[in-house]
Amino acid sequence: MTATPRRRRGFADGARLTAYDVLLAVDVEGAYSNLLLPRLLRERGLSGADAALATELTYGALRRQGGLDVVVAAAADRDPARLDPPVRALLRLGAYQLLHTRVPPHAAVSTTVELCRAVVGPRPTGLVNAVLRRVTAHPWTTWVERLAPADPIPRLAFERGYPEWIARAIADALGDDAAELDQALTDAAPTVHLVARPGRIDRAELLAAAGPSATAGNWSPYAVRLAGGNPADLAAVRDGRAAVQDEGSQLVALAATTAPIDGDDRRWLDACAGPGGKTAILAGLLPDGGRLLAADLHPHRARLVRDSAATSDVVTVVADSTRPAWPADRFDRVLLDAPCSGLGALRRRPEARWRRQPSDLPRLHGLQVELLTAAIAATRVGGIVCYATCSPHLDETKRVVAEVTGQRSDVAPVDALTLLPGVPALGAGPHVQLWPHRHGTDAMFIAPLRRTH
């Protein structure tokens, strides 16, 4: 997509033009909004209120896409999938403003129609105008009453902007607590978390550099939470001493390094290391004389790992950790942050909730079982495997651990509660699930296991 600053056919509203461009690219090209939007904001010189508006419209319309499409279908009397992608993106953008923002209805309609004229031409403007005027006939609460399913979980999913299957998965993981499910499905804007990479910069130094609005993270001793600003403005981020990394991800690395083991503690493995954030923490916490092998299946991710953990104590390799080239019974500690659905980070990747499908889960579950089985085989007796996913879905968390450990007698759970002191509301253990609404982190699952014989 062309990202040069421009006014197309006289349209001067850079915020709405940028939001439209991202919505269209996500829909047509499979773009990632969290990567494309910041680049367009930078290249088009949008800042302050304009950048804030573009961000709200983009991420809001993507989060609410499913419900917006249902309303648009009712207002247009046709499935949005049958509309041309540019018109579909325009209607989502306009409907989001009408239903979920304080933009005056006449302004939302007129600016969307003018944007349509600028980016598509005059022909679809009548359709866009007519559909959006029908959308204005009711507020969101009335559309919910008219269009949402009657059953509680599907209704809440519609109201909060989630596919039903994800809402049910979160309900299962929470234990069908209706009040907490409502909290879990209420999207709050994620705070930017930084990590002061151990051995490279102290958190106090990073806090001082980040300014008075920054605060120390609640749970990780290396975390800093930003209230605003661009992390790339910090010298420590630019030179790699610090990085953007969710505090829950930091806790995964800390659990892997602090679980007690028997005997030597020098040979560590990061089995699915890309893009390298956890690897960098492991590298900074290696004992004297220790070595870390960081493996990833994909060469481009392995390169990112090398950049993140550039030290002679870390060897990075391109390898399939389901069929490892390294010998069995070798490592004292193994971190397996397995590929997963990413349902634990939906607040940071708003379009992912509509891209993922229930049919993805069996394949991912099978891969996770393979990876955990291989990770246990690579761990010596007395050593630790820390299994983690960025998902609360039971098929990717407890059921993976139960399936693998149920087939063998040589592993035992380690109580993860003891590895995360001070972190509340983690349940009964031994495995733990972090939650955005409880902990302000991504929904990371952590299950340490000890190889017993």
XYZ file of C-alpha atoms in Angstrom:
453
model
C 0.000 0.000 0.000
C 1.215 3.493 -0.838
C 1.866 5.322 2.394
C 2.977 8.735 1.138
C 1.125 11.767 2.517
C -1.634 12.828 0.167
C -5.046 14.411 -0.184
C -7.023 12.267 -2.545
C -9.369 14.326 -4.705
C -9.357 17.153 -2.200
C -10.094 15.095 0.937
C -8.121 16.742 3.739
C -9.109 14.640 6.787
C -5.882 12.720 7.342
C -7.158 10.843 10.393
C -10.157 9.307 8.650
C -8.233 8.670 5.452
C -5.576 6.793 7.412
C -8.154 4.760 9.329
C -9.820 3.820 6.043
C -6.508 2.804 4.472
C -5.683 0.506 7.387
C -9.165 -1.050 7.455
C -8.948 -1.764 3.736
C -5.427 -3.202 3.965
C -6.406 -5.476 6.860
C -9.441 -6.702 4.916
C -7.868 -7.163 1.492
C -4.163 -7.719 2.095
C -4.187 -9.383 5.509
C -2.188 -6.480 6.950
C -1.514 -6.195 10.681
C -3.000 -2.992 12.038
C -0.542 -2.707 14.912
C 2.308 -2.590 12.380
C 0.700 -0.594 9.560
C -1.039 2.160 11.527
C 2.044 3.470 13.385
C 3.967 3.554 10.097
C 1.249 5.521 8.320
C 0.908 7.966 11.204
C 4.643 8.588 11.094
C 4.919 8.861 7.316
C 1.908 11.152 7.023
C 2.996 13.387 9.869
C -0.124 12.817 11.976
C 0.249 13.533 15.673
C -1.741 14.765 18.647
C -5.502 14.792 18.183
C -5.314 13.579 14.579
C -3.222 10.540 15.526
C -5.507 9.798 18.475
C -8.599 9.958 16.246
C -7.033 7.726 13.578
C -6.044 5.208 16.246
C -9.481 5.158 17.879
C -11.310 4.779 14.562
C -8.962 2.091 13.267
C -8.732 -0.126 16.308
C -12.337 0.465 17.324
C -13.744 -0.477 13.922
C -11.548 -3.579 13.808
C -12.544 -4.710 17.304
C -16.225 -4.148 16.583
C -16.159 -5.504 13.027
C -18.486 -8.445 13.587
C -21.265 -6.405 15.195
C -20.821 -3.561 12.720
C -21.271 -5.986 9.849
C -24.516 -7.296 11.341
C -25.872 -3.761 11.662
C -24.702 -2.811 8.170
C -26.338 -5.958 6.787
C -29.643 -4.966 8.387
C -29.358 -1.384 7.155
C -28.247 -2.328 3.628
C -30.416 -5.445 3.325
C -27.415 -7.352 2.010
C -24.433 -9.260 3.349
C -21.400 -6.944 3.649
C -19.325 -9.765 2.141
C -21.074 -9.002 -1.170
C -19.975 -5.350 -1.113
C -16.796 -4.144 -2.769
C -14.028 -4.036 -0.154
C -13.597 -0.222 -0.277
C -17.322 0.286 0.308
C -17.294 -2.293 3.086
C -14.400 -0.499 4.797
C -16.181 2.858 4.476
C -19.390 1.514 5.981
C -17.534 -0.069 8.897
C -15.722 3.215 9.509
C -18.918 5.269 9.361
C -20.990 2.828 11.406
C -18.343 2.685 14.130
C -18.438 6.465 14.483
C -22.228 6.459 14.628
C -22.583 3.652 17.152
C -19.501 3.799 19.364
C -18.137 7.356 19.424
C -19.350 10.840 20.270
C -18.867 12.079 16.723
C -22.120 13.904 15.802
C -24.195 11.761 13.438
C -24.302 14.363 10.672
C -20.504 14.669 10.808
C -19.974 10.907 10.762
C -22.228 10.505 7.731
C -21.009 13.516 5.765
C -17.288 12.849 6.283
C -17.699 9.195 5.309
C -19.600 10.159 2.157
C -16.930 12.702 1.235
C -14.217 10.124 1.923
C -16.066 7.719 -0.362
C -16.126 10.344 -3.107
C -12.389 10.927 -2.661
C -11.144 7.332 -2.551
C -13.696 5.466 -4.673
C -15.573 8.063 -6.699
C -19.113 9.417 -6.785
C -20.921 6.239 -7.816
C -21.178 4.479 -4.379
C -21.846 7.669 -2.411
C -25.620 7.221 -2.606
C -25.383 3.719 -1.140
C -23.001 4.795 1.611
C -25.192 7.773 2.512
C -28.397 5.711 2.562
C -26.985 2.860 4.642
C -25.396 5.136 7.239
C -28.587 7.170 7.562
C -30.443 3.945 8.334
C -27.784 3.084 10.909
C -28.471 6.426 12.640
C -32.086 5.358 13.196
C -31.084 3.526 16.393
C -28.329 3.775 19.015
C -26.116 0.759 19.615
C -28.199 -0.416 22.591
C -31.292 -0.614 20.393
C -29.438 -2.441 17.638
C -28.334 -4.927 20.312
C -31.930 -5.446 21.375
C -32.993 -5.936 17.756
C -30.136 -8.097 16.469
C -28.275 -9.837 19.304
C -28.955 -13.515 20.111
C -31.063 -14.218 23.170
C -28.663 -16.627 24.906
C -26.456 -14.829 27.462
C -22.970 -15.645 26.137
C -23.717 -15.060 22.417
C -25.531 -11.855 23.361
C -22.616 -10.602 25.452
C -20.197 -11.536 22.665
C -22.235 -9.471 20.175
C -22.509 -6.548 22.560
C -18.797 -6.494 23.401
C -17.479 -7.166 19.899
C -16.262 -10.778 20.088
C -17.001 -13.889 18.057
C -19.186 -16.231 20.066
C -16.635 -19.060 20.076
C -13.984 -16.850 21.696
C -16.424 -15.621 24.327
C -17.314 -19.248 25.145
C -13.616 -20.190 25.376
C -12.968 -17.337 27.812
C -16.048 -18.329 29.818
C -14.750 -21.915 30.039
C -11.355 -20.729 31.280
C -12.952 -18.435 33.873
C -15.286 -21.148 35.123
C -18.508 -19.702 33.717
C -18.526 -16.685 36.032
C -20.952 -14.399 34.175
C -19.931 -11.216 35.993
C -16.245 -11.793 35.385
C -16.861 -12.751 31.761
C -18.404 -9.316 31.277
C -15.224 -7.763 32.697
C -12.997 -9.981 30.557
C -14.822 -9.019 27.359
C -14.765 -5.293 28.117
C -11.807 -4.071 26.094
C -9.623 -1.530 27.844
C -6.908 0.242 25.902
C -3.674 -1.664 26.580
C -0.859 0.118 28.342
C 2.547 -0.001 26.696
C 4.910 -2.127 28.785
C 8.685 -1.871 28.576
C 11.270 -4.316 29.841
C 14.554 -3.160 31.322
C 16.602 -6.029 29.970
C 18.573 -7.558 32.839
C 22.296 -7.032 32.584
C 21.833 -4.095 30.211
C 19.913 -1.422 32.138
C 18.416 -1.040 35.605
C 14.692 -0.455 35.858
C 15.296 2.715 37.904
C 17.380 4.125 35.060
C 14.710 3.236 32.507
C 12.002 4.764 34.711
C 13.939 8.003 34.988
C 14.450 8.152 31.239
C 10.789 7.371 30.508
C 9.576 10.482 32.313
C 7.242 11.324 35.170
C 4.186 9.625 33.648
C 5.909 6.210 33.605
C 5.435 3.798 36.507
C 7.107 0.618 37.657
C 5.330 -2.540 36.574
C 3.193 -4.218 39.186
C 4.620 -7.736 38.935
C 7.888 -8.015 37.023
C 10.979 -6.396 38.570
C 12.026 -5.369 35.050
C 8.729 -3.855 33.865
C 7.934 -0.196 33.221
C 4.464 0.925 32.164
C 4.096 3.981 29.939
C 1.103 6.298 30.159
C 1.840 7.777 26.741
C 4.525 8.741 24.296
C 6.471 6.830 21.699
C 8.776 4.130 23.112
C 11.120 4.597 20.137
C 11.921 8.074 21.469
C 13.850 6.442 24.330
C 17.545 5.871 23.674
C 17.461 2.656 25.718
C 14.808 1.207 23.388
C 16.650 2.304 20.257
C 19.912 0.672 21.343
C 18.337 -2.546 22.672
C 18.932 -2.133 26.398
C 15.153 -1.969 26.794
C 12.254 -3.058 24.613
C 8.491 -3.075 24.353
C 7.367 -6.303 26.029
C 4.165 -7.164 27.848
C 4.665 -7.697 31.567
C 2.981 -11.096 31.342
C 5.576 -12.185 28.813
C 8.280 -11.077 31.227
C 6.719 -13.225 33.964
C 6.922 -16.276 31.700
C 10.687 -15.818 31.362
C 11.059 -15.218 35.092
C 9.118 -18.385 35.957
C 11.366 -20.373 33.631
C 14.509 -19.036 35.322
C 13.417 -19.184 38.971
C 11.803 -22.617 39.226
C 14.057 -24.685 41.517
C 16.063 -27.465 39.896
C 18.372 -30.198 41.148
C 22.061 -30.055 40.253
C 23.721 -28.009 37.515
C 22.107 -24.900 36.126
C 24.186 -23.999 33.078
C 22.490 -25.361 29.933
C 19.294 -23.582 28.910
C 17.076 -23.951 25.837
C 14.539 -21.505 24.418
C 12.712 -23.891 22.102
C 10.469 -21.438 20.176
C 12.460 -18.280 20.669
C 11.238 -15.842 18.016
C 10.993 -12.897 18.042
C 13.388 -12.929 20.991
C 11.917 -10.885 23.817
C 11.991 -13.709 26.336
C 15.351 -14.876 25.000
C 16.846 -11.495 25.890
C 15.626 -11.856 29.484
C 16.984 -15.402 29.717
C 20.332 -14.213 28.354
C 20.545 -11.534 31.037
C 19.770 -14.034 33.814
C 22.113 -16.835 32.755
C 24.363 -18.048 35.568
C 28.110 -17.498 35.217
C 29.412 -19.975 32.686
C 25.923 -20.758 31.423
C 24.947 -21.148 27.763
C 21.594 -20.601 26.107
C 20.503 -22.270 22.881
C 17.721 -20.294 21.180
C 15.887 -22.086 18.387
C 13.194 -21.015 15.975
C 11.737 -22.712 12.923
C 11.629 -19.555 10.813
C 14.853 -17.885 9.611
C 13.472 -14.334 9.812
C 12.394 -14.880 13.428
C 15.769 -16.430 14.246
C 17.400 -13.248 12.954
C 15.242 -11.204 15.320
C 16.344 -13.456 18.179
C 19.996 -12.845 17.315
C 19.390 -9.105 17.366
C 17.582 -9.255 20.726
C 20.124 -11.439 22.526
C 23.422 -10.436 21.001
C 25.851 -12.077 23.430
C 28.444 -14.804 23.144
C 26.566 -16.880 25.735
C 23.609 -17.316 23.344
C 23.671 -19.518 20.251
C 20.753 -19.009 17.861
C 19.789 -21.717 15.404
C 17.066 -22.323 12.844
C 15.534 -25.625 13.952
C 12.262 -27.539 14.236
C 11.793 -28.119 17.950
C 9.361 -30.990 17.319
C 12.284 -32.906 15.738
C 15.278 -31.414 17.520
C 18.863 -31.800 16.391
C 20.128 -31.554 19.988
C 20.518 -34.661 22.156
C 17.903 -35.837 24.634
C 18.274 -35.378 28.407
C 20.604 -32.442 27.917
C 19.162 -29.176 29.260
C 18.759 -27.948 32.811
C 16.004 -25.494 31.859
C 13.758 -25.397 28.799
C 11.370 -22.583 27.970
C 8.631 -23.545 25.519
C 6.531 -20.516 24.609
C 4.527 -22.467 22.058
C 2.915 -21.127 18.876
C -0.745 -20.520 19.654
C -3.919 -18.735 18.631
C -2.835 -15.477 20.275
C -6.235 -15.087 21.924
C -4.469 -13.700 24.982
C -3.329 -10.578 23.122
C -6.510 -9.566 21.307
C -6.529 -6.102 22.846
C -3.228 -5.419 21.064
C -4.216 -7.127 17.787
C -7.851 -6.141 17.279
C -8.407 -7.855 13.916
C -7.118 -11.218 15.189
C -10.446 -12.041 16.837
C -12.094 -12.145 13.395
C -9.206 -13.886 11.609
C -8.899 -16.813 13.962
C -11.426 -19.628 13.592
C -12.355 -22.573 15.840
C -10.963 -24.859 13.137
C -7.468 -23.480 13.928
C -7.446 -25.049 17.385
C -7.027 -28.777 16.597
C -3.920 -28.105 14.494
C -2.432 -25.823 17.151
C -3.248 -28.265 19.946
C -1.499 -31.082 18.075
C 1.582 -28.920 17.482
C 1.694 -27.861 21.136
C 1.508 -31.482 22.268
C 4.374 -32.400 19.930
C 6.492 -29.478 21.111
C 5.924 -30.144 24.807
C 6.697 -33.843 24.375
C 9.963 -32.966 22.634
C 10.822 -30.310 25.232
C 10.428 -32.816 28.059
C 12.647 -35.275 26.195
C 15.318 -32.578 25.878
C 15.293 -31.902 29.628
C 17.541 -33.833 31.957
C 16.275 -35.543 35.090
C 15.881 -32.893 37.789
C 15.499 -30.121 35.228
C 12.550 -27.859 34.411
C 10.341 -27.319 31.378
C 8.241 -24.149 31.443
C 5.304 -24.445 29.023
C 3.582 -21.165 28.100
C 1.073 -19.825 25.602
C -0.448 -16.413 24.975
C -3.950 -17.845 25.151
C -6.558 -18.734 27.762
C -8.205 -21.378 25.544
C -8.261 -24.659 27.471
C -7.321 -26.609 24.323
C -4.021 -24.696 24.319
C -3.383 -24.618 28.047
C -4.507 -27.174 30.620
C -5.582 -29.773 28.062
C -2.168 -29.755 26.372
C -0.419 -30.275 29.706
C -2.921 -32.937 30.778
C -2.585 -34.868 27.514
C 1.221 -34.921 27.608
C 1.652 -35.622 31.316
C -1.132 -38.209 31.259
C 0.931 -40.324 28.869
C 4.111 -40.376 30.941
C 5.187 -40.794 34.544
C 8.481 -38.906 34.390
C 7.180 -35.344 34.867
C 5.474 -33.589 37.763
C 3.966 -30.096 37.985
C 5.776 -27.310 39.789
C 3.505 -24.889 41.618
C 3.756 -21.726 39.533
C 2.143 -19.727 42.353
C 5.435 -19.908 44.237
C 7.302 -18.483 41.232
C 5.141 -15.358 40.917
C 5.162 -13.861 44.423
C 2.841 -10.927 44.894
C 0.757 -11.605 41.790
C -2.871 -11.965 42.954
C -5.902 -13.822 41.586
C -3.982 -16.678 39.972
C -6.284 -19.462 41.112
C -5.392 -22.613 42.974
C -2.374 -23.639 40.871
C -0.223 -25.446 40.024
C -0.613 -23.844 36.582
C -1.525 -20.155 36.347
C -3.473 -18.007 33.918
C -2.877 -14.272 33.701
C -5.722 -11.998 32.551
C -5.888 -8.446 31.154
C -8.816 -7.523 33.416
C -7.146 -8.950 36.538
C -3.476 -8.197 36.007
C -3.240 -5.641 33.202
C -1.172 -8.110 31.164
C -1.806 -10.303 28.163
C -3.572 -13.576 29.014
C -0.453 -15.715 29.399
C -0.664 -19.312 30.641
C 2.327 -20.684 32.583
C 2.874 -24.341 33.493
C 6.304 -25.360 34.877
C 7.047 -29.112 34.901
C 9.893 -31.034 36.527
C 11.518 -34.047 34.883
C 11.525 -36.583 37.691
C 13.227 -39.632 36.228
